[in-house]
Short mmCIF file of C-alpha atoms in Angstrom, two decimals:
data_model
loop_
_atom_site.label_atom_id
_atom_site.label_comp_id
_atom_site.label_asym_id
_atom_site.label_seq_id
_atom_site.Cartn_x
_atom_site.Cartn_y
_atom_site.Cartn_z
CA MET A 1 -18.28 -52.90 -27.71
CA SER A 2 -14.79 -52.14 -29.06
CA ASP A 3 -11.61 -53.74 -27.70
CA PHE A 4 -10.14 -50.30 -26.89
CA ASP A 5 -11.32 -46.73 -26.68
CA ALA A 6 -8.44 -45.79 -28.96
CA ILE A 7 -5.76 -47.44 -31.07
CA VAL A 8 -2.70 -45.42 -32.05
CA VAL A 9 -0.71 -46.59 -35.07
CA GLY A 10 2.94 -45.63 -34.65
CA ALA A 11 4.97 -44.69 -31.58
CA GLY A 12 6.74 -41.59 -32.86
CA CYS A 13 6.33 -38.06 -31.48
CA ALA A 14 2.72 -37.64 -32.58
CA GLY A 15 1.56 -41.18 -31.71
CA SER A 16 3.14 -41.44 -28.28
CA VAL A 17 1.92 -38.00 -27.21
CA ALA A 18 -1.61 -38.87 -28.38
CA ALA A 19 -1.44 -42.17 -26.48
CA PHE A 20 -0.08 -40.44 -23.37
CA GLU A 21 -2.89 -37.88 -23.37
CA LEU A 22 -5.62 -40.45 -24.00
CA ALA A 23 -4.34 -42.79 -21.29
CA SER A 24 -3.91 -39.88 -18.87
CA ALA A 25 -7.59 -39.05 -19.47
CA GLY A 26 -8.47 -42.58 -18.37
CA LYS A 27 -9.12 -44.05 -21.81
CA SER A 28 -8.04 -47.55 -22.78
CA VAL A 29 -5.34 -47.20 -25.42
CA LEU A 30 -3.39 -49.63 -27.59
CA VAL A 31 -0.29 -48.46 -29.44
CA VAL A 32 0.85 -50.62 -32.36
CA GLU A 33 4.41 -49.84 -33.44
CA ARG A 34 6.13 -51.68 -36.29
CA GLY A 35 9.64 -51.24 -34.88
CA ASN A 36 10.93 -53.71 -32.30
CA PHE A 37 11.02 -50.69 -30.00
CA ALA A 38 9.80 -47.13 -30.42
CA GLY A 39 12.22 -45.26 -32.66
CA ALA A 40 13.68 -48.39 -34.28
CA LYS A 41 12.27 -47.33 -37.65
CA ASN A 42 12.53 -43.61 -37.12
CA MET A 43 15.07 -41.01 -38.07
CA THR A 44 15.43 -37.26 -37.71
CA GLY A 45 18.02 -34.69 -38.81
CA GLY A 46 17.48 -33.55 -36.19
CA ARG A 47 16.32 -31.09 -33.75
CA ILE A 48 13.12 -30.62 -31.80
CA TYR A 49 11.83 -27.17 -30.92
CA SER A 50 10.64 -27.82 -27.41
CA HIS A 51 7.69 -25.45 -26.94
CA ALA A 52 5.02 -28.09 -27.76
CA LEU A 53 6.72 -30.85 -25.75
CA LYS A 54 6.90 -28.53 -22.73
CA LYS A 55 3.11 -28.27 -22.73
CA VAL A 56 2.79 -32.06 -22.45
CA PHE A 57 5.79 -32.74 -20.22
CA PRO A 58 6.68 -29.62 -18.18
CA ASN A 59 9.80 -31.37 -16.82
CA PHE A 60 11.00 -32.89 -20.08
CA GLU A 61 14.44 -31.25 -19.73
CA GLU A 62 15.12 -33.42 -16.69
CA GLU A 63 13.81 -36.71 -18.06
CA ALA A 64 14.08 -36.86 -21.83
CA PRO A 65 17.20 -38.23 -23.50
CA LEU A 66 18.09 -34.92 -25.11
CA GLU A 67 21.44 -34.77 -26.85
CA ARG A 68 22.40 -31.10 -26.66
CA LYS A 69 20.59 -27.80 -26.30
CA ILE A 70 21.20 -25.87 -29.51
CA THR A 71 23.02 -22.68 -28.56
CA HIS A 72 24.73 -22.05 -31.89
CA GLU A 73 23.09 -21.69 -35.30
CA ARG A 74 25.18 -21.83 -38.43
CA MET A 75 24.21 -21.51 -42.08
CA ALA A 76 26.54 -22.00 -44.98
CA MET A 77 26.43 -21.51 -48.73
CA MET A 78 28.87 -23.73 -50.53
CA ASP A 79 30.14 -24.32 -54.02
CA ALA A 80 32.43 -27.26 -54.81
CA SER A 81 35.35 -25.90 -52.80
CA SER A 82 34.16 -22.83 -50.87
CA SER A 83 31.87 -22.10 -47.96
CA VAL A 84 30.42 -18.79 -46.79
CA ALA A 85 28.89 -19.17 -43.35
CA ILE A 86 26.88 -17.26 -40.78
CA ASP A 87 27.53 -18.12 -37.16
CA PHE A 88 25.01 -17.02 -34.57
CA THR A 89 24.67 -17.46 -30.83
CA SER A 90 22.51 -15.57 -28.36
CA ALA A 91 20.97 -15.92 -24.93
CA GLU A 92 17.53 -15.82 -26.60
CA LEU A 93 18.18 -19.10 -28.43
CA ALA A 94 18.34 -20.85 -25.08
CA ARG A 95 15.36 -19.07 -23.54
CA GLU A 96 12.78 -21.43 -22.04
CA GLY A 97 10.00 -21.89 -24.55
CA ALA A 98 12.24 -20.99 -27.50
CA ASP A 99 14.88 -23.60 -26.73
CA SER A 100 15.57 -26.48 -29.09
CA TYR A 101 17.49 -29.72 -28.73
CA ALA A 102 19.35 -32.15 -30.92
CA VAL A 103 17.85 -35.61 -30.49
CA LEU A 104 18.37 -39.15 -31.76
CA ARG A 105 15.09 -40.92 -32.32
CA ALA A 106 15.96 -44.40 -31.04
CA PRO A 107 16.53 -43.17 -27.46
CA PHE A 108 14.10 -40.25 -27.64
CA ASP A 109 11.11 -42.21 -28.95
CA GLN A 110 11.65 -44.95 -26.38
CA TRP A 111 11.43 -42.38 -23.62
CA LEU A 112 8.28 -40.86 -25.11
CA ALA A 113 6.59 -44.25 -25.59
CA GLY A 114 7.59 -45.09 -22.02
CA LYS A 115 5.64 -42.04 -20.84
CA ALA A 116 2.56 -43.34 -22.68
CA GLU A 117 3.02 -46.77 -21.10
CA GLU A 118 3.45 -45.26 -17.62
CA ALA A 119 0.19 -43.40 -18.15
CA GLY A 120 -1.52 -46.72 -18.87
CA ALA A 121 -1.30 -47.22 -22.62
CA GLU A 122 -0.61 -50.77 -23.85
CA CYS A 123 2.09 -51.02 -26.51
CA ILE A 124 2.74 -53.79 -29.01
CA TYR A 125 6.07 -53.62 -30.82
CA GLY A 126 7.45 -55.35 -33.88
CA ILE A 127 4.30 -55.57 -35.93
CA ALA A 128 2.97 -53.26 -38.63
CA VAL A 129 -0.69 -52.40 -39.04
CA GLU A 130 -1.53 -53.56 -42.56
CA GLU A 131 -4.92 -52.01 -42.93
CA LEU A 132 -7.61 -50.11 -41.11
CA LEU A 133 -10.86 -52.00 -40.47
CA LYS A 134 -14.09 -50.51 -41.75
CA ASP A 135 -17.70 -51.24 -41.00
CA GLU A 136 -20.31 -51.48 -43.76
CA GLY A 137 -20.79 -47.72 -43.65
CA GLY A 138 -17.10 -47.06 -44.28
CA ARG A 139 -16.41 -45.94 -40.72
CA ILE A 140 -12.96 -46.89 -39.35
CA VAL A 141 -13.45 -49.34 -36.48
CA GLY A 142 -9.91 -50.57 -35.76
CA VAL A 143 -6.85 -52.16 -37.31
CA ARG A 144 -5.61 -55.39 -38.82
CA ALA A 145 -2.05 -56.45 -38.05
CA GLY A 146 -1.15 -59.89 -39.35
CA GLU A 147 -3.96 -62.26 -38.35
CA ASP A 148 -5.16 -60.00 -35.56
CA GLU A 149 -8.13 -57.70 -35.89
CA ILE A 150 -8.45 -55.23 -33.02
CA THR A 151 -11.27 -52.74 -32.73
CA ALA A 152 -11.45 -49.24 -31.25
CA ASP A 153 -13.87 -46.34 -31.21
CA VAL A 154 -11.11 -44.02 -32.43
CA THR A 155 -8.04 -44.93 -34.48
CA ILE A 156 -5.21 -42.40 -34.60
CA VAL A 157 -2.90 -42.84 -37.57
CA ALA A 158 0.64 -41.71 -36.72
CA GLU A 159 2.42 -43.78 -39.35
CA GLY A 160 4.95 -41.17 -40.41
CA ALA A 161 6.01 -39.90 -43.83
CA ASN A 162 5.45 -43.11 -45.77
CA THR A 163 1.67 -42.87 -45.71
CA LEU A 164 0.59 -46.41 -46.59
CA LEU A 165 -2.57 -46.47 -44.42
CA SER A 166 -3.59 -42.93 -45.26
CA GLU A 167 -3.51 -43.83 -48.96
CA ARG A 168 -4.64 -47.44 -48.92
CA SER A 169 -7.29 -47.36 -46.19
CA LEU A 170 -8.38 -43.72 -46.05
CA GLY A 171 -8.23 -42.83 -49.73
CA ASN A 172 -5.81 -39.92 -49.49
CA ALA A 173 -3.65 -39.28 -52.54
CA ARG A 174 -0.07 -40.48 -52.65
CA PRO A 175 2.12 -37.38 -52.14
CA ARG A 176 3.79 -36.22 -55.33
CA ALA A 177 7.55 -36.60 -55.76
CA SER A 178 7.81 -32.81 -55.86
CA GLN A 179 6.18 -32.62 -52.41
CA MET A 180 8.53 -35.08 -50.75
CA ALA A 181 12.25 -35.00 -50.03
CA VAL A 182 14.53 -37.93 -49.41
CA GLY A 183 16.74 -37.58 -46.36
CA ILE A 184 20.01 -39.46 -45.98
CA LYS A 185 22.03 -39.31 -42.81
CA GLN A 186 25.10 -40.73 -41.14
CA VAL A 187 25.93 -40.67 -37.45
CA PHE A 188 29.60 -40.23 -36.48
CA GLU A 189 30.90 -40.82 -32.99
CA LEU A 190 33.25 -38.24 -31.49
CA PRO A 191 34.25 -37.58 -27.86
CA PRO A 192 32.13 -34.78 -26.31
CA THR A 193 35.13 -32.50 -25.75
CA VAL A 194 36.18 -32.88 -29.39
CA ILE A 195 32.67 -31.89 -30.50
CA GLU A 196 32.77 -28.84 -28.22
CA ASP A 197 36.20 -27.85 -29.53
CA ARG A 198 35.33 -28.30 -33.20
CA PHE A 199 32.12 -26.31 -32.91
CA LEU A 200 33.42 -23.72 -30.41
CA LEU A 201 30.75 -24.72 -27.91
CA PRO A 202 30.50 -24.34 -24.15
CA GLU A 203 30.35 -27.59 -22.24
CA ASP A 204 27.11 -29.43 -23.17
CA GLY A 205 26.21 -26.70 -25.69
CA GLY A 206 25.07 -27.71 -29.13
CA ALA A 207 25.23 -26.49 -32.71
CA ALA A 208 22.90 -26.83 -35.65
CA MET A 209 24.17 -26.21 -39.13
CA LEU A 210 22.35 -26.00 -42.47
CA PHE A 211 24.07 -25.96 -45.84
CA VAL A 212 22.87 -24.92 -49.27
CA GLY A 213 24.51 -25.31 -52.66
CA ASP A 214 27.00 -27.92 -53.68
CA CYS A 215 25.99 -30.35 -50.92
CA THR A 216 23.12 -31.40 -53.20
CA HIS A 217 25.17 -30.75 -56.36
CA GLY A 218 23.00 -27.70 -57.02
CA ASN A 219 19.73 -29.62 -56.75
CA VAL A 220 16.87 -28.42 -54.57
CA GLY A 221 17.61 -29.43 -51.00
CA GLY A 222 20.34 -28.90 -48.47
CA GLY A 223 22.75 -30.35 -45.99
CA PHE A 224 22.38 -30.51 -42.22
CA LEU A 225 24.56 -31.17 -39.22
CA TYR A 226 23.54 -31.50 -35.59
CA THR A 227 25.74 -32.10 -32.58
CA ASN A 228 24.67 -34.90 -30.26
CA LYS A 229 26.27 -35.71 -26.89
CA ALA A 230 28.95 -37.98 -28.27
CA SER A 231 28.22 -37.99 -31.99
CA VAL A 232 27.26 -35.74 -34.87
CA SER A 233 24.38 -36.30 -37.30
CA LEU A 234 25.40 -35.32 -40.82
CA GLY A 235 23.21 -35.62 -43.86
CA LEU A 236 21.21 -34.00 -46.59
CA VAL A 237 17.72 -33.77 -47.98
CA ALA A 238 16.89 -33.52 -51.67
CA THR A 239 13.50 -33.02 -53.27
CA ILE A 240 12.65 -36.39 -54.80
CA SER A 241 11.38 -35.15 -58.17
CA THR A 242 14.49 -33.08 -58.96
CA ALA A 243 16.96 -35.60 -57.53
CA ALA A 244 15.35 -38.30 -59.70
CA ALA A 245 15.38 -36.20 -62.88
CA ALA A 246 17.62 -37.16 -65.77
CA GLU A 247 19.43 -33.79 -65.46
CA ASN A 248 20.84 -34.87 -62.11
CA ASP A 249 23.85 -37.09 -62.61
CA THR A 250 24.66 -37.73 -58.95
CA PRO A 251 22.81 -40.26 -56.78
CA VAL A 252 21.94 -38.95 -53.31
CA TYR A 253 24.38 -41.29 -51.56
CA GLN A 254 27.19 -39.94 -53.74
CA MET A 255 26.05 -36.39 -52.93
CA LEU A 256 26.44 -37.24 -49.25
CA GLU A 257 29.90 -38.68 -49.87
CA ASP A 258 30.99 -35.55 -51.76
CA PHE A 259 29.48 -33.40 -49.01
CA LYS A 260 31.50 -35.31 -46.41
CA ASN A 261 34.65 -34.68 -48.43
CA HIS A 262 33.97 -30.95 -48.90
CA PRO A 263 36.88 -28.92 -47.44
CA ALA A 264 34.49 -27.15 -45.02
CA VAL A 265 32.93 -30.42 -43.80
CA ALA A 266 35.72 -33.00 -43.82
CA PRO A 267 37.58 -31.46 -40.82
CA ILE A 268 34.39 -31.67 -38.74
CA ILE A 269 34.25 -35.46 -38.99
CA ARG A 270 37.99 -36.11 -39.21
CA GLY A 271 38.84 -39.25 -37.30
CA ALA A 272 35.18 -39.82 -36.37
CA LYS A 273 33.75 -43.31 -36.39
CA LEU A 274 30.75 -43.90 -38.64
CA VAL A 275 28.17 -45.90 -36.70
CA GLU A 276 24.92 -45.70 -38.67
CA HIS A 277 23.63 -44.94 -42.17
CA SER A 278 19.93 -44.16 -42.47
CA GLY A 279 17.30 -42.81 -44.84
CA HIS A 280 13.89 -41.27 -44.36
CA MET A 281 11.41 -39.20 -46.32
CA VAL A 282 10.35 -35.68 -45.36
CA PRO A 283 7.07 -34.11 -46.48
CA GLU A 284 8.07 -30.69 -47.78
CA GLY A 285 5.04 -29.61 -49.76
CA GLY A 286 3.71 -27.54 -46.88
CA TYR A 287 0.10 -26.46 -46.42
CA ASP A 288 -1.01 -27.54 -49.89
CA MET A 289 -0.11 -31.18 -49.27
CA VAL A 290 -1.97 -31.55 -45.97
CA PRO A 291 -4.52 -34.29 -46.70
CA GLU A 292 -7.96 -34.94 -45.24
CA TYR A 293 -7.17 -35.76 -41.59
CA VAL A 294 -10.55 -36.23 -39.88
CA PHE A 295 -12.64 -39.31 -40.73
CA ASP A 296 -15.43 -41.30 -39.16
CA GLY A 297 -13.62 -43.02 -36.28
CA CYS A 298 -10.17 -41.89 -37.36
CA LEU A 299 -7.67 -39.01 -37.17
CA ILE A 300 -4.28 -38.51 -38.82
CA VAL A 301 -1.46 -36.81 -36.91
CA GLY A 302 2.16 -35.72 -37.36
CA GLU A 303 4.24 -36.32 -40.45
CA ALA A 304 1.52 -38.60 -41.83
CA ALA A 305 -0.59 -35.45 -42.17
CA GLY A 306 2.25 -33.67 -43.99
CA LEU A 307 3.04 -31.51 -40.96
CA CYS A 308 6.60 -30.49 -41.75
CA MET A 309 8.25 -27.30 -42.85
CA ASN A 310 11.64 -26.75 -44.44
CA MET A 311 12.31 -23.03 -44.64
CA GLY A 312 15.95 -23.42 -45.56
CA TYR A 313 17.04 -21.69 -42.35
CA GLN A 314 14.52 -23.46 -40.13
CA VAL A 315 13.41 -27.09 -40.31
CA ARG A 316 10.42 -28.15 -38.22
CA GLY A 317 8.37 -31.30 -37.87
CA MET A 318 8.61 -32.80 -34.41
CA ASP A 319 7.01 -29.78 -32.70
CA PHE A 320 4.12 -30.03 -35.16
CA ALA A 321 3.90 -33.76 -34.44
CA VAL A 322 3.77 -33.30 -30.67
CA ALA A 323 1.14 -30.53 -30.91
CA SER A 324 -1.03 -32.44 -33.40
CA GLY A 325 -0.87 -35.58 -31.25
CA GLN A 326 -2.02 -33.58 -28.25
CA MET A 327 -4.83 -31.86 -30.15
CA ALA A 328 -6.01 -35.15 -31.67
CA ALA A 329 -6.11 -36.78 -28.23
CA THR A 330 -8.07 -33.88 -26.76
CA ALA A 331 -10.61 -34.13 -29.57
CA ALA A 332 -10.78 -37.93 -29.24
CA VAL A 333 -11.38 -37.73 -25.48
CA ARG A 334 -14.16 -35.23 -26.02
CA ALA A 335 -15.75 -37.39 -28.73
CA LEU A 336 -15.48 -40.55 -26.63
CA ASP A 337 -17.09 -38.79 -23.67
CA ALA A 338 -19.90 -37.54 -25.88
CA GLY A 339 -20.37 -41.00 -27.39
CA ASP A 340 -19.91 -39.67 -30.93
CA THR A 341 -16.64 -40.53 -32.66
CA SER A 342 -17.92 -39.86 -36.17
CA ALA A 343 -16.10 -37.26 -38.26
CA ALA A 344 -18.55 -34.68 -36.91
CA GLY A 345 -17.87 -35.79 -33.35
CA LEU A 346 -14.10 -35.57 -33.92
CA ALA A 347 -14.23 -32.26 -35.79
CA SER A 348 -12.82 -30.28 -32.86
CA TYR A 349 -9.39 -31.67 -33.88
CA LYS A 350 -9.63 -29.73 -37.13
CA ASP A 351 -10.78 -26.57 -35.35
CA ALA A 352 -7.89 -26.84 -32.89
CA MET A 353 -5.36 -27.45 -35.66
CA GLU A 354 -6.57 -24.47 -37.67
CA ALA A 355 -6.46 -22.20 -34.63
CA SER A 356 -2.95 -23.36 -33.67
CA PHE A 357 0.55 -22.49 -34.85
CA VAL A 358 0.64 -25.77 -36.77
CA LEU A 359 -1.67 -24.89 -39.63
CA LYS A 360 -1.15 -21.15 -39.24
CA ASP A 361 2.59 -21.48 -39.86
CA LEU A 362 2.12 -23.93 -42.72
CA LYS A 363 -0.40 -21.52 -44.27
CA THR A 364 1.76 -18.43 -43.84
CA PHE A 365 4.60 -20.11 -45.70
CA ARG A 366 2.52 -22.07 -48.20
CA ARG A 367 4.22 -20.46 -51.20
CA TRP A 368 7.76 -21.11 -50.02
CA PRO A 369 8.05 -24.77 -51.17
CA HIS A 370 7.17 -23.68 -54.70
CA THR A 371 9.47 -20.64 -54.58
CA MET A 372 12.39 -22.77 -53.43
CA GLU A 373 11.68 -25.49 -55.95
CA SER A 374 11.77 -23.07 -58.87
CA TRP A 375 14.76 -21.04 -57.63
CA LYS A 376 17.60 -23.05 -59.12
CA ALA A 377 20.08 -20.15 -58.75
CA LEU A 378 19.88 -20.39 -54.96
CA PHE A 379 21.56 -23.77 -55.16
CA THR A 380 24.01 -23.00 -57.98
CA GLU A 381 24.84 -19.39 -58.84
CA TYR A 382 24.33 -17.78 -55.42
CA PRO A 383 26.97 -19.85 -53.64
CA VAL A 384 29.45 -19.00 -56.43
CA MET A 385 28.56 -15.31 -56.22
CA ALA A 386 28.96 -15.36 -52.43
CA LYS A 387 32.38 -16.94 -52.84
CA GLU A 388 33.48 -14.36 -55.40
CA ILE A 389 32.41 -11.47 -53.18
CA MET A 390 34.29 -12.98 -50.24
CA ASN A 391 37.36 -13.54 -52.42
CA ALA A 392 37.16 -9.87 -53.46
CA LEU A 393 37.19 -8.96 -49.76
CA PHE A 394 39.85 -11.27 -48.46
CA CYS A 395 42.29 -12.18 -51.25
CA VAL A 396 45.38 -9.96 -51.13
CA ASP A 397 48.09 -10.73 -53.66
CA GLY A 398 49.95 -7.41 -54.03
CA THR A 399 48.05 -6.29 -57.13
CA PRO A 400 46.98 -2.63 -56.60
CA GLN A 401 43.36 -2.83 -55.37
CA ALA A 402 40.28 -0.99 -56.58
CA HIS A 403 37.70 0.36 -54.12
CA LEU A 404 35.53 -2.38 -52.61
CA ILE A 405 32.44 -1.26 -54.51
CA ASP A 406 34.34 -1.57 -57.80
CA ARG A 407 35.52 -5.03 -56.86
CA ILE A 408 32.04 -6.25 -55.99
CA LYS A 409 29.99 -4.54 -58.69
CA PRO A 410 31.16 -6.74 -61.59
CA ILE A 411 30.40 -9.88 -59.57
CA VAL A 412 26.85 -8.84 -58.82
CA LYS A 413 26.35 -7.51 -62.35
CA GLN A 414 27.09 -10.94 -63.78
CA ARG A 415 23.95 -12.21 -62.13
CA GLY A 416 22.09 -9.05 -63.16
CA LEU A 417 20.97 -6.50 -60.61
CA PHE A 418 17.33 -6.71 -61.63
CA THR A 419 17.26 -10.50 -61.63
CA LEU A 420 18.86 -10.51 -58.21
CA ALA A 421 16.45 -7.93 -56.81
CA ARG A 422 13.45 -9.77 -58.26
CA GLU A 423 14.56 -13.15 -56.89
CA LEU A 424 15.32 -11.83 -53.44
CA ARG A 425 12.04 -9.93 -53.31
CA GLY A 426 10.16 -13.09 -54.33
CA ALA A 427 11.92 -15.10 -51.65
CA LEU A 428 11.35 -12.50 -48.95
CA LYS A 429 7.66 -12.40 -49.76
CA SER A 430 7.19 -16.14 -49.35
CA LEU A 431 9.56 -16.60 -46.40
CA MET B 1 23.03 -42.13 -68.25
CA SER B 2 24.63 -44.78 -66.10
CA LYS B 3 28.05 -43.76 -67.38
CA THR B 4 27.59 -40.12 -66.33
CA MET B 5 26.74 -41.16 -62.78
CA ALA B 6 30.21 -41.15 -61.32
CA VAL B 7 30.00 -43.22 -58.17
CA THR B 8 33.04 -43.60 -55.94
CA VAL B 9 31.32 -44.60 -52.75
CA ASN B 10 30.45 -48.12 -51.66
CA VAL B 11 27.22 -47.78 -49.69
CA ASP B 12 27.17 -51.52 -48.90
CA GLU B 13 30.04 -50.87 -46.47
CA PHE B 14 27.88 -48.31 -44.66
CA LEU B 15 24.87 -50.61 -44.56
CA ALA B 16 27.08 -53.30 -43.01
CA LEU B 17 27.25 -51.06 -39.90
CA ASN B 18 23.46 -51.07 -39.53
CA LYS B 19 21.44 -53.65 -37.69
CA TYR B 20 19.06 -55.70 -39.86
CA GLU B 21 16.87 -58.73 -39.47
CA VAL B 22 16.57 -59.75 -43.11
CA ASP B 23 13.44 -61.65 -44.09
CA GLU B 24 15.01 -64.15 -46.49
CA GLY B 25 11.65 -65.72 -47.23
CA SER B 26 9.69 -62.68 -48.32
CA ALA B 27 10.53 -59.51 -50.25
CA HIS B 28 8.64 -56.45 -49.00
CA ILE B 29 9.43 -54.57 -52.22
CA VAL B 30 8.86 -56.22 -55.61
CA LEU B 31 9.68 -54.66 -58.96
CA SER B 32 8.05 -55.50 -62.24
CA GLU B 33 9.93 -57.89 -64.49
CA ASP B 34 12.05 -56.17 -67.09
CA PRO B 35 11.60 -52.73 -65.51
CA ASP B 36 11.56 -49.66 -67.71
CA MET B 37 15.10 -48.28 -67.75
CA LYS B 38 14.10 -44.62 -67.34
CA GLU B 39 12.11 -45.45 -64.23
CA PHE B 40 14.86 -47.66 -62.85
CA GLU B 41 17.44 -44.91 -63.32
CA LYS B 42 15.29 -42.59 -61.19
CA LEU B 43 15.52 -45.09 -58.36
CA VAL B 44 19.29 -45.39 -58.78
CA ARG B 45 19.50 -41.63 -58.16
CA VAL B 46 17.31 -41.41 -55.08
CA CYS B 47 17.53 -44.64 -53.06
CA PRO B 48 19.60 -43.65 -49.99
CA ALA B 49 20.70 -47.27 -49.55
CA ALA B 50 21.88 -47.64 -53.18
CA LEU B 51 19.85 -50.81 -53.56
CA TYR B 52 19.06 -50.12 -57.21
CA LYS B 53 22.11 -50.81 -59.32
CA ILE B 54 23.07 -50.81 -62.99
CA ASP B 55 26.31 -52.62 -63.81
CA GLU B 56 28.81 -51.75 -66.54
CA ASN B 57 26.90 -53.95 -69.01
CA GLY B 58 23.68 -52.08 -68.32
CA ALA B 59 22.12 -54.93 -66.34
CA THR B 60 19.85 -53.87 -63.48
CA SER B 61 19.76 -55.41 -60.02
CA PHE B 62 17.82 -54.73 -56.84
CA ASP B 63 18.22 -56.23 -53.38
CA TYR B 64 15.70 -55.36 -50.65
CA ALA B 65 17.96 -56.73 -47.89
CA GLY B 66 19.62 -53.37 -47.07
CA CYS B 67 16.38 -51.38 -47.28
CA LEU B 68 16.13 -48.38 -44.93
CA GLU B 69 12.32 -48.45 -45.33
CA CYS B 70 12.04 -44.79 -46.31
CA GLY B 71 9.51 -45.28 -49.11
CA THR B 72 11.19 -42.97 -51.61
CA CYS B 73 11.05 -45.59 -54.38
CA ARG B 74 7.36 -46.05 -53.69
CA ILE B 75 6.61 -42.32 -53.99
CA LEU B 76 8.40 -42.23 -57.35
CA CYS B 77 7.49 -45.53 -58.96
CA GLU B 78 4.48 -47.17 -57.33
CA GLY B 79 2.27 -47.91 -60.28
CA THR B 80 5.16 -48.01 -62.75
CA ILE B 81 7.97 -50.41 -61.85
CA VAL B 82 7.36 -50.80 -58.10
CA GLU B 83 4.66 -53.47 -58.02
CA LYS B 84 4.59 -54.11 -54.30
CA TRP B 85 5.68 -52.00 -51.35
CA VAL B 86 4.63 -53.11 -47.88
CA ASN B 87 6.28 -52.86 -44.48
CA PRO B 88 8.52 -55.85 -43.67
CA ASN B 89 7.00 -58.78 -41.77
CA PRO B 90 6.88 -58.63 -37.95
CA THR B 91 10.25 -57.92 -36.28
CA MET B 92 11.99 -57.84 -39.68
CA GLY B 93 13.91 -55.15 -41.52
CA VAL B 94 16.17 -52.36 -40.32
CA GLU B 95 16.53 -51.56 -36.63
CA LEU B 96 18.06 -48.15 -36.05
CA ARG B 97 20.16 -47.76 -32.91
CA PHE B 98 20.61 -44.00 -33.24
CA GLY B 99 18.01 -42.66 -35.69
#
């Protein structure tokens, strides 16, 4: 007889949703979270696309500590001193089901874990699971945290991007440095009205902004900015392998500092008070880095299963986490009811994942991580070219002007029309 | 390489704003003695807390106290110069208030 029907390791989006669903189905659930409260060790850019959360909590808009609904999308290409940006807003962005929200994980995860507790899950905070317990047949039968050994029929691993248990207890490979990005972020406090003025937002509206180019000093990665209620989250992600390479002469924290001082970014945080500096990894290898995630007595969910996607214009992870947590719980409940929590008994998790948007989207865009990684010009020459074209459009100094086409042609030719066409075609095919 | 890494920012000042419970008695990250310089330089470039440092004389130093617990150094160098990487002891380490 096990101590619990299920143990969930980690109280992030995937773990807390799994615990909520299991407890709601009447199962005994223990959540073990290493932070002193849910979210204490967690960080996001970040924004959550709400469609998956809505399925679990139909009234989440009224209860969850959401920062701002994202009503404005901005993308910018920057070289050392220029920025070419797209600014988009539409009613469709705010449509129910397609809406997304800036969140901060310390408040957000506490709310989510609270929902699991309300549903009947027990939560232990401030202690990390050090290993998964196995029986003589290799089946996972619970967890060890410090001196305590606690058993369960199903263990759900929601440990996040730093996959210690997945590697050390389940035998999955350590992700490669080319499959992982390092994220670095700072939170700056600003009065809500100042945020709305600086981002041209309606009251309570929010903006998300992604940057490519000089923010990572031309390395693979990008900058991000999200508006919270009374703060902004500003940071960048850089693929670990390229940021670590000898060719890169700028440490990531210096990249962030230079990004903050960029003429297009500095005015956004002018006078703002820095309140937190954080770091976190992001799995960016896509479909091809998803490890084995169904074991005898054990399932892996969320970021720990590599469920993230950075498309450059779209960054997703928390919606995958919520959906995978829900699907894992459904499969676990079914297996518990059938009295078979072996890998075969839990296999409906895999079927559900493969039939869902989670693995479908990762599969559709499986080539993009590689395309982006090998497309150096996107981070170096393209931002310069974009600047030169814009300068050709907007700089007026009294010199007699040529027709627009004759001003732009030489700029594009420098890059080579064929090279440009080939690169863009390649990108469009994998995006 | 250390001379080409122009660093103007003092990350320690940023870390001072964070909340930590530092486990003085036990390091959760341990490097090998006399770490290979090429490997160490990788960690200088990617650690978001700037915990891996090389001074003007080329001497290396590492202090786990300001660790943000991201695991980036582990992904790069577990098996080379990162000998141990475990989560901090109960209730220890960084405690994010925003995240």
